[in-house]
C-alpha cells in the first residue's frame, strides 16, 4: 500500500513549497485584492447570464393544414358613425362574411374622443310596440307577428320584424334600399332619425374574426355590403352624403395571441384623410410563429410586415366604395422562438476560465513587479542606478 501511495505522490503536478521559503510583499497583496474583486465581478456577471434565458430563432417550412386564423382588432374612426360602420371579410377560397356582427363591439364617441355608448352588434332587436301584420292589420288573439320583407322574401314563410332584418334580406338578394322611409319597420324604429342623431360622432370598433388560413382581406366601410351580379357593392343611401372621412387610428391589430417582446407594426398607427373620398389599403405579409416558453408552454401566433397605399375615389364611381382594407397573405416559412437556459456545463467552463485566467495573469504581473523591484534594488546597492 505504501508503494502505491508513493507512486501517486510522484504524479502530483502541484508540488508544495515549504512555508519557510515564502516571501510576501505589499505589491503581491494589492494584486491579490484587485484580482479577487475582478474574479468576483466576472462571476456575478456570468451567474446572471446563466439565470437569464436566451431565445433561439429558427426558420422552418410551415406544413400545417386546415387551421383557422384569428384576427384581433381595435380601430377608431373619429368621423364615421357607428350605425353606418360595418365589417366584411372574404378570402381566395370564395368564402365571404358580409356585415359581420358576431364578437364585434362598437363604442359611440364624440368629437373629443369620449365614449357615449357601448353596444355589441347583433344582440336582440328593438321592441315593437303595436306591430303591423304583413297584410297591414293589427295583431289579433294569439297571432304571431310576421313583418313584410318588401319583396325580398326567399319563401312565403320569411318574416322581417325589424328594419335591420329588412336590410339584411335586401342584402342577401343583392339589392340596395333606395328609401328607408318606405319601409314600415324602419319608420317605426326611427332608423333615419337614429342615423341623424349620431351626426358628428365617431366610432371605435373592436373584436375578433376567425377566418380560413388562406390569403384574403377584411375591411371596414360605411354602409351595408352586398353582391349583385358578382360585383361587390355597398348600400350608402341611408346617410345620403357625398363624402366619407375614413381617417382612423389602429389601436391594435394582431393575428393571434401576443408574443413576448414582439410589437406589431400597426399598433397605434394613425392616418388622416385629406381628400373627400378614398380607399386606404394595408398589404400584410403574415408569418406563422411559435413561441416556446422556458417552462414548455407554446404560443401559436403570427407576426406580420406591412405596406400601405391610399387611392382617391370619385363619389358614385362604379364598384368602388370608401373604406379601410386589410389584404393579408401567408408566408410558407414559419418562425420558431425557443427560450433556453445556458447549459450548466457551459457555466462551469466559463467560471473555471475566469478563475484560471485571472489567477495566471495576476501571477505574471506579480512576478514582473517582484523581479523588477529586486533588480532596481540591486542596482541601487551597487550604485549603478542613476
Coordinates of C-alpha atoms in Angstrom, one line a residue:
X1 CA 0.0 0.0 0.0
X2 CA 2.9 2.4 0.8
X3 CA 4.3 1.7 -2.7
X4 CA 1.0 2.7 -4.3
X5 CA 0.9 5.9 -2.3
X6 CA 4.5 6.7 -3.3
X7 CA 3.6 6.3 -7.0
X8 CA 0.5 8.6 -6.5
X9 CA 2.8 11.2 -4.9
X10 CA 5.1 11.2 -7.9
X11 CA 2.1 12.1 -10.1
X12 CA 1.4 15.3 -8.1
X13 CA 1.5 18.2 -10.6
X14 CA 1.4 20.7 -7.7
X15 CA 4.5 20.2 -5.6
X16 CA 4.2 22.1 -2.3
X17 CA 6.7 24.7 -1.2
X18 CA 7.7 24.9 2.5
X19 CA 6.2 27.9 4.2
X20 CA 9.7 28.9 5.4
X21 CA 10.6 29.9 1.8
X22 CA 7.5 32.1 1.2
X23 CA 8.2 35.8 0.7
X24 CA 5.1 38.0 0.9
X25 CA 5.1 41.6 -0.5
X26 CA 2.9 44.7 -0.4
X27 CA 2.5 44.6 -4.2
X28 CA 1.5 41.0 -4.1
X29 CA -1.2 41.8 -1.6
X30 CA -2.6 44.6 -3.7
X31 CA -2.6 42.4 -6.9
X32 CA -4.3 39.6 -4.9
X33 CA -7.0 42.0 -3.7
X34 CA -7.6 43.5 -7.2
X35 CA -7.7 40.1 -8.9
X36 CA -10.1 38.8 -6.3
X37 CA -12.5 41.7 -6.9
X38 CA -12.3 41.2 -10.7
X39 CA -12.9 37.5 -10.2
X40 CA -16.0 38.2 -8.1
X41 CA -17.5 40.7 -10.5
X42 CA -17.0 38.4 -13.5
X43 CA -18.5 35.5 -11.6
X44 CA -21.6 37.6 -10.8
X45 CA -21.9 38.7 -14.4
X46 CA -21.6 35.1 -15.6
X47 CA -24.1 33.9 -13.0
X48 CA -26.7 36.5 -14.1
X49 CA -26.2 35.3 -17.7
X50 CA -26.8 31.7 -16.5
X51 CA -30.0 32.7 -14.7
X52 CA -31.4 34.7 -17.7
X53 CA -32.9 32.9 -20.7
X54 CA -31.7 33.2 -24.2
X55 CA -34.0 32.9 -27.2
X56 CA -33.1 30.7 -30.1
X57 CA -34.6 31.5 -33.5
X58 CA -35.2 29.0 -36.3
X59 CA -36.9 29.1 -39.7
X60 CA -38.8 26.0 -40.9
X61 CA -41.3 25.3 -43.6
X62 CA -44.9 25.7 -42.4
X63 CA -46.7 22.3 -43.1
X64 CA -49.8 23.0 -41.0
X65 CA -53.2 22.4 -42.7
X66 CA -56.8 23.2 -42.0
X67 CA -56.1 25.7 -39.3
X68 CA -58.0 28.9 -38.7
X69 CA -56.6 32.4 -38.5
X70 CA -57.7 34.6 -35.5
X71 CA -57.6 38.3 -36.1
X72 CA -57.9 40.7 -33.2
X73 CA -58.5 44.4 -34.0
X74 CA -59.3 47.7 -32.3
X75 CA -59.8 50.6 -34.7
X76 CA -61.1 54.1 -34.1
X77 CA -62.9 56.2 -36.8
X78 CA -63.4 59.7 -35.5
X79 CA -65.7 60.8 -38.4
X80 CA -67.8 57.7 -39.2
X81 CA -70.9 57.0 -37.0
X82 CA -71.4 53.5 -35.6
X83 CA -74.8 53.0 -37.2
X84 CA -73.1 53.0 -40.7
X85 CA -69.8 51.2 -39.9
X86 CA -69.6 47.6 -41.0
X87 CA -67.0 44.8 -41.2
X88 CA -66.7 42.4 -44.1
X89 CA -64.2 39.5 -44.7
X90 CA -63.5 37.3 -47.7
X91 CA -60.7 35.0 -48.9
X92 CA -59.5 33.4 -52.1
X93 CA -61.4 30.2 -51.3
X94 CA -64.6 32.1 -52.1
X95 CA -65.9 32.3 -48.5
X96 CA -67.5 35.7 -47.7
X97 CA -68.7 37.2 -44.5
X98 CA -70.6 40.4 -45.0
X99 CA -71.6 42.8 -42.2
X100 CA -70.1 40.6 -39.5
X101 CA -71.7 41.1 -36.1
X102 CA -70.5 38.2 -34.0
X103 CA -67.8 39.1 -31.4
X104 CA -67.9 42.7 -32.7
X105 CA -68.3 45.7 -30.3
X106 CA -68.9 49.3 -31.1
X107 CA -68.4 52.4 -29.0
X108 CA -70.0 55.7 -30.0
X109 CA -67.6 58.5 -29.4
X110 CA -68.0 62.3 -29.6
X111 CA -65.7 64.8 -31.3
X112 CA -63.4 64.8 -28.2
X113 CA -63.0 61.0 -28.2
X114 CA -65.1 60.4 -25.2
X115 CA -67.3 57.3 -25.1
X116 CA -71.1 57.9 -25.4
X117 CA -72.4 54.4 -25.6
X118 CA -71.0 50.8 -25.9
X119 CA -73.0 48.1 -27.7
X120 CA -72.5 44.6 -29.0
X121 CA -73.6 44.1 -32.6
X122 CA -76.3 41.6 -33.3
X123 CA -77.7 41.3 -29.8
X124 CA -81.5 41.5 -29.8
X125 CA -83.8 43.8 -31.7
X126 CA -85.9 46.9 -30.8
X127 CA -89.1 46.1 -29.1
X128 CA -92.0 46.6 -31.5
X129 CA -95.0 48.4 -30.0
X130 CA -98.4 47.5 -31.6
X131 CA -96.7 46.0 -34.7
X132 CA -98.3 45.8 -38.1
X133 CA -99.0 42.5 -39.6
X134 CA -97.8 41.7 -43.2
X135 CA -101.4 42.2 -44.5
X136 CA -101.5 45.6 -42.8
X137 CA -103.8 44.9 -40.0
X138 CA -103.2 44.7 -36.3
X139 CA -102.4 41.5 -34.5
X140 CA -105.5 39.7 -33.2
X141 CA -105.8 37.0 -30.5
X142 CA -102.5 34.9 -30.4
X143 CA -101.5 35.7 -33.9
X144 CA -97.7 35.8 -34.3
X145 CA -96.2 38.9 -35.9
X146 CA -94.6 38.4 -39.2
X147 CA -93.4 41.6 -40.9
X148 CA -93.0 42.0 -44.6
X149 CA -89.6 41.9 -46.3
X150 CA -91.0 44.1 -49.1
X151 CA -90.3 41.7 -51.9
X152 CA -87.0 40.3 -50.6
X153 CA -88.5 37.2 -49.1
X154 CA -86.9 33.9 -50.2
X155 CA -90.0 32.0 -49.3
X156 CA -93.6 32.7 -48.1
X157 CA -92.6 31.9 -44.5
X158 CA -89.8 34.6 -44.4
X159 CA -90.5 37.4 -41.9
X160 CA -88.7 40.7 -41.4
X161 CA -89.7 42.1 -38.0
X162 CA -87.2 44.9 -37.8
X163 CA -85.5 47.4 -40.1
X164 CA -82.3 45.5 -39.8
X165 CA -83.9 42.3 -40.9
X166 CA -85.3 44.1 -44.0
X167 CA -81.9 45.5 -44.8
X168 CA -80.4 42.0 -44.3
X169 CA -83.0 40.4 -46.6
X170 CA -82.3 43.0 -49.3
X171 CA -78.5 42.4 -48.9
X172 CA -79.0 38.7 -49.4
X173 CA -80.9 39.5 -52.6
X174 CA -78.2 41.8 -53.8
X175 CA -80.5 44.8 -53.7
X176 CA -80.0 48.3 -52.2
X177 CA -82.7 50.1 -50.3
X178 CA -83.4 53.3 -52.1
X179 CA -85.6 54.9 -49.4
X180 CA -85.9 53.6 -45.9
X181 CA -88.9 55.9 -45.3
X182 CA -90.9 53.5 -47.4
X183 CA -90.1 50.6 -45.0
X184 CA -92.6 50.2 -42.2
X185 CA -90.2 48.8 -39.8
X186 CA -87.6 51.5 -40.4
X187 CA -90.2 54.2 -40.0
X188 CA -91.4 52.7 -36.8
X189 CA -87.9 52.3 -35.3
X190 CA -86.9 55.8 -36.5
X191 CA -83.9 54.5 -38.4
X192 CA -83.2 57.7 -40.3
X193 CA -83.6 59.7 -37.1
X194 CA -81.1 57.5 -35.3
X195 CA -78.6 58.0 -38.0
X196 CA -79.2 61.7 -37.9
X197 CA -78.8 61.8 -34.1
X198 CA -75.3 60.4 -34.5
X199 CA -74.2 63.2 -36.8
X200 CA -70.8 64.5 -35.9
X201 CA -69.9 61.3 -33.9
X202 CA -67.2 58.8 -34.4
X203 CA -66.9 55.1 -33.7
X204 CA -64.5 52.8 -32.0
X205 CA -64.9 49.2 -33.3
X206 CA -63.1 46.2 -31.7
X207 CA -63.5 42.5 -31.7
X208 CA -62.1 39.4 -33.4
X209 CA -62.6 37.4 -36.6
X210 CA -62.0 33.8 -37.3
X211 CA -61.1 33.2 -41.0
X212 CA -59.6 30.4 -43.1
X213 CA -55.8 30.3 -43.1
X214 CA -55.5 31.4 -46.7
X215 CA -54.9 34.7 -48.4
X216 CA -57.8 37.1 -48.1
X217 CA -58.9 40.5 -46.8
X218 CA -61.2 42.2 -44.3
X219 CA -62.3 45.8 -44.4
X220 CA -64.2 48.5 -42.5
X221 CA -66.5 50.6 -44.6
X222 CA -69.6 52.8 -44.2
X223 CA -72.9 51.1 -45.3
X224 CA -74.0 47.5 -45.7
X225 CA -72.2 45.4 -48.2
X226 CA -74.0 43.2 -50.7
X227 CA -73.3 41.4 -54.0
X228 CA -75.1 42.0 -57.3
X229 CA -74.1 40.1 -60.4
X230 CA -70.8 39.0 -58.8
X231 CA -70.0 42.6 -58.1
X232 CA -69.2 43.8 -54.5
X233 CA -71.4 46.9 -53.7
X234 CA -72.3 48.9 -50.7
X235 CA -75.6 50.4 -49.5
X236 CA -74.7 54.0 -48.7
X237 CA -78.1 55.6 -49.2
X238 CA -79.0 55.8 -45.5
X239 CA -76.7 58.7 -44.9
X240 CA -77.3 60.5 -48.3
X241 CA -74.0 62.3 -48.3
X242 CA -71.4 62.8 -51.0
X243 CA -68.2 62.2 -48.9
X244 CA -66.9 59.9 -46.2
X245 CA -63.9 60.7 -44.0
X246 CA -62.1 57.4 -43.3
X247 CA -59.4 58.9 -41.1
X248 CA -58.6 56.2 -38.5
X249 CA -56.3 55.1 -35.7
X250 CA -55.4 51.5 -35.3
X251 CA -55.1 50.9 -31.6
X252 CA -54.4 47.2 -32.0
X253 CA -54.1 44.7 -34.9
X254 CA -52.9 41.1 -34.2
X255 CA -53.1 37.8 -35.9
X256 CA -53.3 35.5 -32.9
X257 CA -52.2 35.9 -29.2
X258 CA -49.5 38.4 -28.3
X259 CA -45.8 37.2 -28.4
X260 CA -43.5 38.4 -25.6
X261 CA -41.2 41.1 -26.8
X262 CA -42.9 41.5 -30.2
X263 CA -44.6 44.8 -31.1
X264 CA -47.0 44.7 -34.1
X265 CA -46.1 47.3 -36.7
X266 CA -49.6 48.8 -36.9
X267 CA -50.3 49.3 -33.2
X268 CA -51.0 53.0 -32.6
X269 CA -50.8 53.7 -36.3
X270 CA -52.7 57.0 -37.2
X271 CA -53.8 58.3 -40.6
X272 CA -55.8 61.4 -41.5
X273 CA -57.7 61.7 -44.8
X274 CA -57.1 64.9 -46.9
X275 CA -59.3 64.2 -50.0
X276 CA -63.1 63.7 -49.8
X277 CA -63.3 60.0 -50.6
X278 CA -60.8 57.2 -50.9
X279 CA -59.7 53.7 -50.1
X280 CA -56.9 53.2 -47.6
X281 CA -55.2 49.8 -48.2
X282 CA -52.8 47.8 -45.9
X283 CA -51.0 44.9 -47.5
X284 CA -49.9 42.5 -44.9
X285 CA -47.4 39.6 -45.1
X286 CA -48.3 37.2 -42.2
X287 CA -45.6 34.9 -40.9
X288 CA -46.7 32.0 -38.7
X289 CA -44.8 32.0 -35.4
X290 CA -44.4 29.6 -32.5
X291 CA -43.0 30.9 -29.2
X292 CA -41.9 28.2 -26.7
X293 CA -41.6 29.4 -23.1
X294 CA -38.8 28.2 -20.9
X295 CA -41.3 26.1 -19.0
X296 CA -42.5 24.4 -22.2
X297 CA -45.7 26.5 -22.8
X298 CA -46.2 27.2 -26.5
X299 CA -47.8 30.2 -28.1
X300 CA -49.1 29.7 -31.7
X301 CA -49.4 33.1 -33.3
X302 CA -48.3 35.2 -36.2
X303 CA -46.1 38.2 -37.0
X304 CA -46.6 40.4 -40.0
X305 CA -45.0 43.1 -42.1
X306 CA -47.0 45.8 -43.8
X307 CA -47.0 48.3 -46.7
X308 CA -49.7 51.0 -47.2
X309 CA -51.4 52.6 -50.1
X310 CA -54.1 55.3 -50.5
X311 CA -56.4 55.6 -53.6
X312 CA -58.6 58.6 -54.1
X313 CA -62.2 57.9 -55.4
X314 CA -64.8 60.0 -57.1
X315 CA -68.2 59.7 -55.4
X316 CA -70.5 57.4 -57.4
X317 CA -67.6 55.6 -59.0
X318 CA -68.9 52.2 -60.0
X319 CA -67.9 49.2 -57.9
X320 CA -65.8 51.4 -55.6
X321 CA -66.7 52.4 -52.1
X322 CA -64.6 54.2 -49.4
X323 CA -63.2 52.2 -46.6
X324 CA -60.1 50.8 -44.9
X325 CA -58.9 47.5 -46.4
X326 CA -56.5 44.9 -44.9
X327 CA -55.2 42.5 -47.5
X328 CA -53.2 39.6 -46.0
X329 CA -51.1 36.8 -47.4
X330 CA -49.5 34.0 -45.6
X331 CA -45.8 33.2 -45.7
X332 CA -44.8 29.5 -46.3
X333 CA -42.0 29.9 -43.7
X334 CA -42.7 29.5 -40.0
X335 CA -40.5 31.2 -37.3
X336 CA -39.9 29.4 -34.0
X337 CA -38.7 31.1 -30.9
X338 CA -37.4 28.9 -28.1
X339 CA -36.4 30.2 -24.7
X340 CA -33.5 28.3 -23.2
X341 CA -31.1 28.5 -20.3
X342 CA -27.3 28.4 -20.8
X343 CA -26.2 24.8 -20.0
X344 CA -24.7 24.2 -16.6
X345 CA -21.5 22.7 -18.1
X346 CA -21.0 25.9 -20.2
X347 CA -21.5 28.0 -17.0
X348 CA -18.9 25.8 -15.1
X349 CA -16.4 26.1 -18.0
X350 CA -16.8 29.9 -18.0
X351 CA -16.2 30.1 -14.2
X352 CA -13.1 27.9 -14.5
X353 CA -11.8 30.0 -17.3
X354 CA -12.4 33.2 -15.3
X355 CA -10.6 31.9 -12.2
X356 CA -7.7 30.3 -14.0
X357 CA -7.2 33.2 -16.4
X358 CA -7.2 35.9 -13.8
X359 CA -5.0 33.8 -11.4
X360 CA -2.4 33.2 -14.2
X361 CA -2.4 36.9 -15.3
X362 CA -2.2 38.1 -11.7
X363 CA 0.8 35.8 -11.2
X364 CA 2.6 37.1 -14.2
X365 CA 2.0 40.7 -13.1
X366 CA 3.2 39.9 -9.6
X367 CA 6.3 38.2 -10.9
X368 CA 7.1 41.1 -13.2
X369 CA 6.8 43.6 -10.4
X370 CA 8.7 41.5 -7.8
X371 CA 11.7 40.8 -10.1
X372 CA 11.7 44.4 -11.3
X373 CA 11.8 45.7 -7.7
X374 CA 14.7 43.3 -6.9
X375 CA 16.6 44.3 -10.0
X376 CA 16.3 48.0 -9.1
X377 CA 17.2 47.4 -5.5
X378 CA 20.3 45.5 -6.6
X379 CA 21.4 48.3 -9.0
X380 CA 20.9 50.9 -6.2
X381 CA 23.1 48.9 -3.9
X382 CA 25.9 48.7 -6.5
X383 CA 25.5 52.4 -7.3
X384 CA 24.6 51.7 -10.9
X385 CA 21.2 53.3 -10.8
X386 CA 21.2 57.0 -12.0

